[in-house]
Short mmCIF file of C-alpha atoms (C1' of nucleotides) in Angstrom, two decimals:
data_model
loop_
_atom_site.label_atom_id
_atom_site.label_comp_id
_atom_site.label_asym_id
_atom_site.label_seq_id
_atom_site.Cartn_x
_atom_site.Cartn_y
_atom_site.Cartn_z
CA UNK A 1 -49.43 85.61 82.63
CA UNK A 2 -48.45 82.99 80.15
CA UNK A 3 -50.90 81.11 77.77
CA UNK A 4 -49.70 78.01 79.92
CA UNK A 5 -48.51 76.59 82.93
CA UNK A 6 -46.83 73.47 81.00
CA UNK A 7 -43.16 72.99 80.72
CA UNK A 8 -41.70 70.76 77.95
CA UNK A 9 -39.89 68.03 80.39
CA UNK A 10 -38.46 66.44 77.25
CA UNK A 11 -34.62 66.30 77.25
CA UNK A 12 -34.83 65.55 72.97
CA UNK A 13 -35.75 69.42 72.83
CA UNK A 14 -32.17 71.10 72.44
CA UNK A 15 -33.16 74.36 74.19
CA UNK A 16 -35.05 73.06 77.22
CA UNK A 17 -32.65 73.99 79.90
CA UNK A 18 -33.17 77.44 78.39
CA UNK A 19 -36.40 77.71 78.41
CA UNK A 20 -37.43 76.26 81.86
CA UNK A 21 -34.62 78.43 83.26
CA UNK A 22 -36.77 80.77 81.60
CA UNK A 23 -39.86 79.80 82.66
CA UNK A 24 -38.71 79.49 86.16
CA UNK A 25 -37.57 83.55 86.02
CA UNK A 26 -40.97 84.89 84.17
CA UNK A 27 -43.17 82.70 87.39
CA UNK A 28 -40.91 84.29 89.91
CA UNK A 29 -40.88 87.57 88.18
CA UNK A 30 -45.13 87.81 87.98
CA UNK A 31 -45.70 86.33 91.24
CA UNK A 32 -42.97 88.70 92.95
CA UNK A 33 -44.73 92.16 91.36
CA UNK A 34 -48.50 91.89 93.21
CA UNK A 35 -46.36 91.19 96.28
CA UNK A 36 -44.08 94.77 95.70
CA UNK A 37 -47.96 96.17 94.82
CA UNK A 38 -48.96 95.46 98.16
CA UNK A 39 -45.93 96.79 100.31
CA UNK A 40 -46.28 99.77 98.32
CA UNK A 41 -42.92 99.30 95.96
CA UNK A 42 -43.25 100.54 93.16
CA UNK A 43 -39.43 100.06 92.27
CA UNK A 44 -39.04 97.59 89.52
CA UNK A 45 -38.47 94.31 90.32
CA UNK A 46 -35.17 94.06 87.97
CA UNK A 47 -34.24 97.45 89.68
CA UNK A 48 -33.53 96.90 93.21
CA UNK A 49 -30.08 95.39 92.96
CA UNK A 50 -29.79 98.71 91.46
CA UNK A 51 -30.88 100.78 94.07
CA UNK A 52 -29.21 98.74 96.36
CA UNK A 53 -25.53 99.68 94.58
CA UNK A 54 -26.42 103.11 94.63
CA UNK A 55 -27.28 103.33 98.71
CA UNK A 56 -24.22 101.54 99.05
CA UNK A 57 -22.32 103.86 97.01
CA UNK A 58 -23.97 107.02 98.48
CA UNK A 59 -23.32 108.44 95.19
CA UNK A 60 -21.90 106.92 91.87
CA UNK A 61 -22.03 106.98 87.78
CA UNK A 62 -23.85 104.66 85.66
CA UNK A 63 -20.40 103.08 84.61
CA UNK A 64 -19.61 103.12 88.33
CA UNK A 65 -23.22 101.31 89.32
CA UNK A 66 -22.51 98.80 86.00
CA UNK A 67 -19.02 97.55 87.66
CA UNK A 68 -20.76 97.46 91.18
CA UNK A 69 -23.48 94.84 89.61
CA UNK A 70 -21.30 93.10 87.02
CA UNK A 71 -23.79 94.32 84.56
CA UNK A 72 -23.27 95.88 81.01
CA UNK A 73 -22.99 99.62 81.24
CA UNK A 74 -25.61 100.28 78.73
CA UNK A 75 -28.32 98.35 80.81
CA UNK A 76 -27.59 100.51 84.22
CA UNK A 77 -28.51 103.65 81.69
CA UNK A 78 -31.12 102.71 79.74
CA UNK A 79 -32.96 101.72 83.96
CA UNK A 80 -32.34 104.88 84.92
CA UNK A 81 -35.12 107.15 83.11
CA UNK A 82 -37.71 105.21 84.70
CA UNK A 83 -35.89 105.34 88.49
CA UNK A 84 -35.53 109.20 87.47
CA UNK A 85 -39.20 109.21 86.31
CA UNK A 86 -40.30 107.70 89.95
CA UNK A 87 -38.96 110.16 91.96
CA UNK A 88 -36.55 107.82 93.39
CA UNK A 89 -32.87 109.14 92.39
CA UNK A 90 -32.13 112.25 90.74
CA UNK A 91 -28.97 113.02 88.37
CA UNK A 92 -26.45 115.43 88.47
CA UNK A 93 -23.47 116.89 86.54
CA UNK A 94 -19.78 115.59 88.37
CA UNK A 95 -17.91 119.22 88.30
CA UNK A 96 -14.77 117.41 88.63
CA UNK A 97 -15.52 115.43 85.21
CA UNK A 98 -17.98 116.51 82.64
CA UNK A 99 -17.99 113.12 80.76
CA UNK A 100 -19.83 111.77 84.46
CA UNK A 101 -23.19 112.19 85.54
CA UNK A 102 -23.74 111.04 89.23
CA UNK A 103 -27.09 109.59 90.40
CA UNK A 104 -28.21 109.90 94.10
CA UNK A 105 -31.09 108.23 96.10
CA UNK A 106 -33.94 111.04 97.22
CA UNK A 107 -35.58 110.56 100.14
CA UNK A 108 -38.38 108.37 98.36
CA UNK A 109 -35.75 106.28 96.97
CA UNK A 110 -34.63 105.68 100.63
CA UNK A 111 -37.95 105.01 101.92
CA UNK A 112 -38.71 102.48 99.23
CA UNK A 113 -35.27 100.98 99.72
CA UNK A 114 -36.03 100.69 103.57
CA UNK A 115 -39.62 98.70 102.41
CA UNK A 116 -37.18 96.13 100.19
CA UNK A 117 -35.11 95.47 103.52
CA UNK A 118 -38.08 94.74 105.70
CA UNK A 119 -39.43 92.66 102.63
CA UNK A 120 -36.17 91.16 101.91
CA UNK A 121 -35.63 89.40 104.87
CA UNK A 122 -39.13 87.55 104.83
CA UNK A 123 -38.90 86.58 101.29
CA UNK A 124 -35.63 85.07 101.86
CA UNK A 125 -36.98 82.69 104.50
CA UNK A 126 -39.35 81.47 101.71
CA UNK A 127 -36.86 80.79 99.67
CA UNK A 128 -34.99 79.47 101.74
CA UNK A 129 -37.76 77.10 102.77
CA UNK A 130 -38.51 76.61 98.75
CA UNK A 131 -35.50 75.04 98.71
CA UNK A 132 -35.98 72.89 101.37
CA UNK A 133 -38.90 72.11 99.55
CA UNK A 134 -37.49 71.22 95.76
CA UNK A 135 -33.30 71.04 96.53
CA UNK A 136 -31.18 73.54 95.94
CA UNK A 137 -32.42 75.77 92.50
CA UNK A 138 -29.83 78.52 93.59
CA UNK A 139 -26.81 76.46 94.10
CA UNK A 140 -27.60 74.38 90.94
CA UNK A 141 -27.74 76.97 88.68
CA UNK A 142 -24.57 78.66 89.96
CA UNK A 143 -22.76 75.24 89.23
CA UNK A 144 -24.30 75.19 86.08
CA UNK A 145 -23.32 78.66 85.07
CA UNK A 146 -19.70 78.01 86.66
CA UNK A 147 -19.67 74.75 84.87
CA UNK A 148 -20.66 76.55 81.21
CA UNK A 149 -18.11 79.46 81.60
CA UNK A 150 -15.34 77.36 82.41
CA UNK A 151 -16.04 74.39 79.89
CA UNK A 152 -18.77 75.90 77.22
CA UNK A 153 -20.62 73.37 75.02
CA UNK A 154 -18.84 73.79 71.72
CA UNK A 155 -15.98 72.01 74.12
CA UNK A 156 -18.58 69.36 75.82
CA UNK A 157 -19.73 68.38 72.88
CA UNK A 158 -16.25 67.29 71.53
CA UNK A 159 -15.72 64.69 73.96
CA UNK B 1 -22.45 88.47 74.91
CA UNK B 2 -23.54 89.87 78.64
CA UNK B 3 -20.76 92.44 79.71
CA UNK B 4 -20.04 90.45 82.60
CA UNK B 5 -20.54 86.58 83.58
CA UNK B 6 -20.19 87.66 87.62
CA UNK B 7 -23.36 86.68 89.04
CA UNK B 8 -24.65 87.90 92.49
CA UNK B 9 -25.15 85.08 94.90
CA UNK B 10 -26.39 87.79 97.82
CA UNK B 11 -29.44 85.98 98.94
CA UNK B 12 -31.18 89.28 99.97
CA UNK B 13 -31.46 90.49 96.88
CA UNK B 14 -34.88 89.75 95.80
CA UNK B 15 -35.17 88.96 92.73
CA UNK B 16 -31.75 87.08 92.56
CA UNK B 17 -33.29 83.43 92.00
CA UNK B 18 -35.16 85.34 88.57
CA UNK B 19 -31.64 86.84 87.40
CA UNK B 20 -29.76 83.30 88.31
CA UNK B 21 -32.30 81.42 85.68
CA UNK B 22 -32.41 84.09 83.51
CA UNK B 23 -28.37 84.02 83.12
CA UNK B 24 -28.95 80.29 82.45
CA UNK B 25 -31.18 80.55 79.76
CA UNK B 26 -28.84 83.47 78.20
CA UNK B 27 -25.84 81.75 78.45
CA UNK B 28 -27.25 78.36 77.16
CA UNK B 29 -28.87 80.51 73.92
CA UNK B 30 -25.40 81.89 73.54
CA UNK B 31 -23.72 78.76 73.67
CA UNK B 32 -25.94 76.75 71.49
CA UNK B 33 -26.46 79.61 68.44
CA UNK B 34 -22.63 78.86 67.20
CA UNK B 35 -23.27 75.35 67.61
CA UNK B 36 -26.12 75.28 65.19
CA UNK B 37 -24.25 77.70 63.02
CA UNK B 38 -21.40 75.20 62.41
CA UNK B 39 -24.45 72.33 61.87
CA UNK B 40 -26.10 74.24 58.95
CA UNK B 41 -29.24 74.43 61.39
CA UNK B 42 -30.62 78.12 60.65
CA UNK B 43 -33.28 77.32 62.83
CA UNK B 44 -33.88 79.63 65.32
CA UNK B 45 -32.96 78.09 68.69
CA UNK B 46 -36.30 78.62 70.38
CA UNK B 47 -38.23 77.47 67.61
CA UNK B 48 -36.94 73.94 67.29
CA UNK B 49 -40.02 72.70 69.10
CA UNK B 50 -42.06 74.59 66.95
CA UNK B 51 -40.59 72.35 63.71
CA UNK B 52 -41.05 69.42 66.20
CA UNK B 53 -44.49 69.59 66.91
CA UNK B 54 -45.25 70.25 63.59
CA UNK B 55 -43.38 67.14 61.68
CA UNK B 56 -45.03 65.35 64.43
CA UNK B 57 -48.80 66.45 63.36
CA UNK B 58 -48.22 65.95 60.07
CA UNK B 59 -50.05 69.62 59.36
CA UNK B 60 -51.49 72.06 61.90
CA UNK B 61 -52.62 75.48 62.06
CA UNK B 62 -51.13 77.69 64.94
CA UNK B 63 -53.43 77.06 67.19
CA UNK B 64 -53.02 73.65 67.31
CA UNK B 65 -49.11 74.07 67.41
CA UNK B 66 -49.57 76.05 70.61
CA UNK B 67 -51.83 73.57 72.18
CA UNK B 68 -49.28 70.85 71.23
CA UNK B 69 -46.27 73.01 73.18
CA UNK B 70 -48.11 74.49 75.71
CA UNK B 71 -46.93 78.12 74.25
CA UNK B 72 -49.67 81.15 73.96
CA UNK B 73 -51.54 80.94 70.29
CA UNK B 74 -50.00 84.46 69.72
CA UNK B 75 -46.41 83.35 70.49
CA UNK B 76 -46.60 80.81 67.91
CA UNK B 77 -48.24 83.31 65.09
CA UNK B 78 -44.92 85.54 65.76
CA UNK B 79 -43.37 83.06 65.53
CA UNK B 80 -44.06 81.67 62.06
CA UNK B 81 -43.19 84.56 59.36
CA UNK B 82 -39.65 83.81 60.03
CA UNK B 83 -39.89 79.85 59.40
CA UNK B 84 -41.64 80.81 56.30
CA UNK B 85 -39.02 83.59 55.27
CA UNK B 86 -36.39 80.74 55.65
CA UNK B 87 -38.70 78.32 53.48
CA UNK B 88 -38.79 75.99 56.63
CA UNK B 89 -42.59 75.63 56.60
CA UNK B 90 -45.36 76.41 54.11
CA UNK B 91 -49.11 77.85 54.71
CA UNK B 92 -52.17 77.20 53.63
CA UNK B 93 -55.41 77.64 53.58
CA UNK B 94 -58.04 75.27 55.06
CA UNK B 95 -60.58 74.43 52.85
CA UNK B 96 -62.70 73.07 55.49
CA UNK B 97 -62.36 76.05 57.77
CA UNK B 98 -61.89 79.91 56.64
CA UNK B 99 -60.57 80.73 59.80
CA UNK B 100 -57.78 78.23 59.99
CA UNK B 101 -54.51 78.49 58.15
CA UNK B 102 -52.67 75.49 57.66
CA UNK B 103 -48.70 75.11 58.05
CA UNK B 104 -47.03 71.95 56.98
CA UNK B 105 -42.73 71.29 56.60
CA UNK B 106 -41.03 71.88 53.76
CA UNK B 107 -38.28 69.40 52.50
CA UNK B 108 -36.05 72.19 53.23
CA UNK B 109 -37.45 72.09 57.09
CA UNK B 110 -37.49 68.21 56.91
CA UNK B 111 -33.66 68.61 56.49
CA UNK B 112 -33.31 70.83 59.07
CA UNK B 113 -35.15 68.84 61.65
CA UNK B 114 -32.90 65.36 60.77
CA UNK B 115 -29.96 68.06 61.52
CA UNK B 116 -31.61 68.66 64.27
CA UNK B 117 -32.28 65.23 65.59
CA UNK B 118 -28.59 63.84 64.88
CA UNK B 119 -27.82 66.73 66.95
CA UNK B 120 -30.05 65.99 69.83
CA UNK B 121 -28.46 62.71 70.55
CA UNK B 122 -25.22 64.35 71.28
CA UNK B 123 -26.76 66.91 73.01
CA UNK B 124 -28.87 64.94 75.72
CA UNK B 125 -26.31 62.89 75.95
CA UNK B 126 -23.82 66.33 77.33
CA UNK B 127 -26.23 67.72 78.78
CA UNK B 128 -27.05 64.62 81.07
CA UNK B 129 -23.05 64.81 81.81
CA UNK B 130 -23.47 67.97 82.78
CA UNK B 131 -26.20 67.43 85.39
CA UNK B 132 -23.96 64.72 86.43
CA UNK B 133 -21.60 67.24 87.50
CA UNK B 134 -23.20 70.16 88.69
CA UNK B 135 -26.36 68.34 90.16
CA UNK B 136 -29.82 67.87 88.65
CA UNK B 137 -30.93 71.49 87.45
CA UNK B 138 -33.56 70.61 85.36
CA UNK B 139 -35.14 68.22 87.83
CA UNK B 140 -34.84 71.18 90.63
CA UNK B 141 -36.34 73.94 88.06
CA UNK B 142 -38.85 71.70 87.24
CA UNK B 143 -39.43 71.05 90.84
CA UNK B 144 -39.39 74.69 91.63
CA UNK B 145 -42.15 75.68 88.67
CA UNK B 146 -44.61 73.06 90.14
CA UNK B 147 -44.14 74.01 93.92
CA UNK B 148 -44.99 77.81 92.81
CA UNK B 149 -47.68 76.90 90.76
CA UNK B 150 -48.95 74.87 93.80
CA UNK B 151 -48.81 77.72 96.28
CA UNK B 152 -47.36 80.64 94.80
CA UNK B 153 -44.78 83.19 96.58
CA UNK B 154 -47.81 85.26 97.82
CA UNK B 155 -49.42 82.41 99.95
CA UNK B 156 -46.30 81.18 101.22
CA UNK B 157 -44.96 84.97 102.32
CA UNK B 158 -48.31 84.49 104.84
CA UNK B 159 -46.82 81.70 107.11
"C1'" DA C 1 -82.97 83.02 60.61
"C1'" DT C 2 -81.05 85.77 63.96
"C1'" DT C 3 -78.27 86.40 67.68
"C1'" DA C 4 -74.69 85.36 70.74
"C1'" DC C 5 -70.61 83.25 71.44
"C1'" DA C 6 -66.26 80.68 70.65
"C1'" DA C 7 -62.14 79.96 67.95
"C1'" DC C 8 -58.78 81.73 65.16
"C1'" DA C 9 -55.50 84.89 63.00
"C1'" DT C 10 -53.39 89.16 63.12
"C1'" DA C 11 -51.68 93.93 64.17
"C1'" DT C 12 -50.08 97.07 67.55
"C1'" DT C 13 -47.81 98.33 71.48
"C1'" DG C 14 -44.77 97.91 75.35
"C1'" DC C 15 -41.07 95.76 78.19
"C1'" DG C 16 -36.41 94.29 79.06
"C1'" DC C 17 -32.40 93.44 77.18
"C1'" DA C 18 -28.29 93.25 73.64
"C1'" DA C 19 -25.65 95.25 70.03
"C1'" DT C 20 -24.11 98.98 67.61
"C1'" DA C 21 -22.94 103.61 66.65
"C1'" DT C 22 -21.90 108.30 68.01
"C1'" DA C 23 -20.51 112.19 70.56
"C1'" DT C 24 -18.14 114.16 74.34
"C1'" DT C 25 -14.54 114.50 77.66
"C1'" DG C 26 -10.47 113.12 80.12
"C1'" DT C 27 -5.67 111.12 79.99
"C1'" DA C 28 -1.30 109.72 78.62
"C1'" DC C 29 2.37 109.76 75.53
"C1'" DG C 30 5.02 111.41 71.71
"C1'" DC D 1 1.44 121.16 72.82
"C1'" DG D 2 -1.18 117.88 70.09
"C1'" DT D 3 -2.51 113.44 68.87
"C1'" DA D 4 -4.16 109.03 69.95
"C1'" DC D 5 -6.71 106.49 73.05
"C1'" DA D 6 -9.82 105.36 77.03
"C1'" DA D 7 -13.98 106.25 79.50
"C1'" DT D 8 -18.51 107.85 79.67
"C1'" DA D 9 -23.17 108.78 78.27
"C1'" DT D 10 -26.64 108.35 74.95
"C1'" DA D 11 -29.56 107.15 70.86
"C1'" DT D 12 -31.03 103.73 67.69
"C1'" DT D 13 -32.24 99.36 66.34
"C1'" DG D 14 -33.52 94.63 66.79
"C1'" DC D 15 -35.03 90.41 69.28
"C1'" DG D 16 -38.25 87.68 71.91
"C1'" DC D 17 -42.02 87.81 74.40
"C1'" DA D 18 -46.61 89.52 76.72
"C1'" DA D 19 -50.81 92.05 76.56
"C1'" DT D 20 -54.37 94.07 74.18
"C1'" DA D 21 -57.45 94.97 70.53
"C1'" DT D 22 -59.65 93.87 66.17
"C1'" DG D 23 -61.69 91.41 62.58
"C1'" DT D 24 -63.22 87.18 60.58
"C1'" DT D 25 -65.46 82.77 60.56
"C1'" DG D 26 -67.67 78.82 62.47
"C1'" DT D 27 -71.17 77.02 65.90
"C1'" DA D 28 -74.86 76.63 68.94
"C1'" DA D 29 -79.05 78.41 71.09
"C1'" DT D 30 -83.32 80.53 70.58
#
DNA sequence: ATTACAACATATTGCGCAATATATTGTACG
DNA sequence: CGTACAATATATTGCGCAATATGTTGTAAT
């Protein structure tokens, strides 16, 4: 938990989009990991997209699960130990390519998996609702990072 | 630089509102570092409110500092061996009280913070463009933080 | 005065991620 | 073929932060 529940709202400070975006992903992160305590997940929170691929995928690579998530390649392998560790995929050699190592779900990865679904659809009605609530976080920020790949500031700020 | 800028927008994945902000904040850190580069501002991004909130107290120690940006007292103590290794800020100690060190700017930090502040101008004033065209982010995160501090996730998953 | 406690500074450790480097294996092209 | 290159996995390192523990110093209560 931080020190401090106060955010900076002062637009002088150059990086405060940065770090209330921030601030806004640690609150979500701490107050979503008692909830996965209680419905008996143990997966890590920054995992399940993860888990998620691989179901989908029925079997795939770490370079196969990085495409899948649009994350970098190194990330999907350094998550892995700790899935492995939990009992909740398990590795193997591809004998039609030695360079590959495929990753399945095991049954406990299923069953966890199946506790995310139930859990997924009630904690998207309260987001939904948050956003009822306080506008549309989720669409902003997608405009904003639409708005900052196609046009970054070094170009903004030349106008 | 992430691997990939694709960003999920799949609703039930639960922690996709944390990895939305969190892409945010990276991308605005990325975008900004070059920015300073080109300004002669060595400053390290996050630490601009640091320099801030000290030029503003004339001299603090890091307590104070922390209090002042509503950061943990430890976060601030990491902080400060870098400002000092780039001869931004001095320390001392307080005569007055053993247990207190004392940091005040240095001319070279002075200069750095009225880089700094000719930048901010700009800055807001792109930023506030930007929230013109994407809709008001920072007013919706800000909104967000306060409604979770109000009733967090695990209250509202109850009704 | 002594004792307990609060405030402060600091070190250590761990987490999640990025960046870099390296080694291995497959593939395609000369 | 063999040589260059692409893809894959992995280790190492560094950054920024949180959490924890420790030691020191001031303060207040008895």
């Amino acid at each position: 938990m931080p020190a401090s529940t106060d955010i900076s709202t002062d637009l002088d400070d150059i990086s405060f989009l940065g770090r209330l975006s921030e601030a806004l992903s640690q609150r979500i992160e701490e107050q979503t990991r008692p909830l996965f305590d209680e419905a008996g997940i143990t997966v890590p929170v920054r995992s399940c997209s993860l888990l998620t691929a691989l179901v989908e995928a029925g079997e795939a690579s770490a370079a196969d699960l990085a495409r899948a998530l649009g994350q970098s390649h190194q990330l999907v392998i350094q998550k892995c130990p700790a899935l492995l560790r939990l009992g909740l995929i398990t590795q193997h050699a591809d004998p039609a390519d030695a360079r590959r190592k495929i990753f399945r779900l095991t049954d406990a990865g299923h069953d966890q998996l199946a506790r995310i679904d139930a859990y997924s659809v009630r904690i998207g009605e309260v987001y939904r609702a948050l956003f009822e609530e306080v506008g549309d976080v989720h669409g902003a920020i997608l405009k904003a990072l639409k708005a900052l790949a196609d046009k970054p500031l070094s170009e903004r700020i030349r106008e």
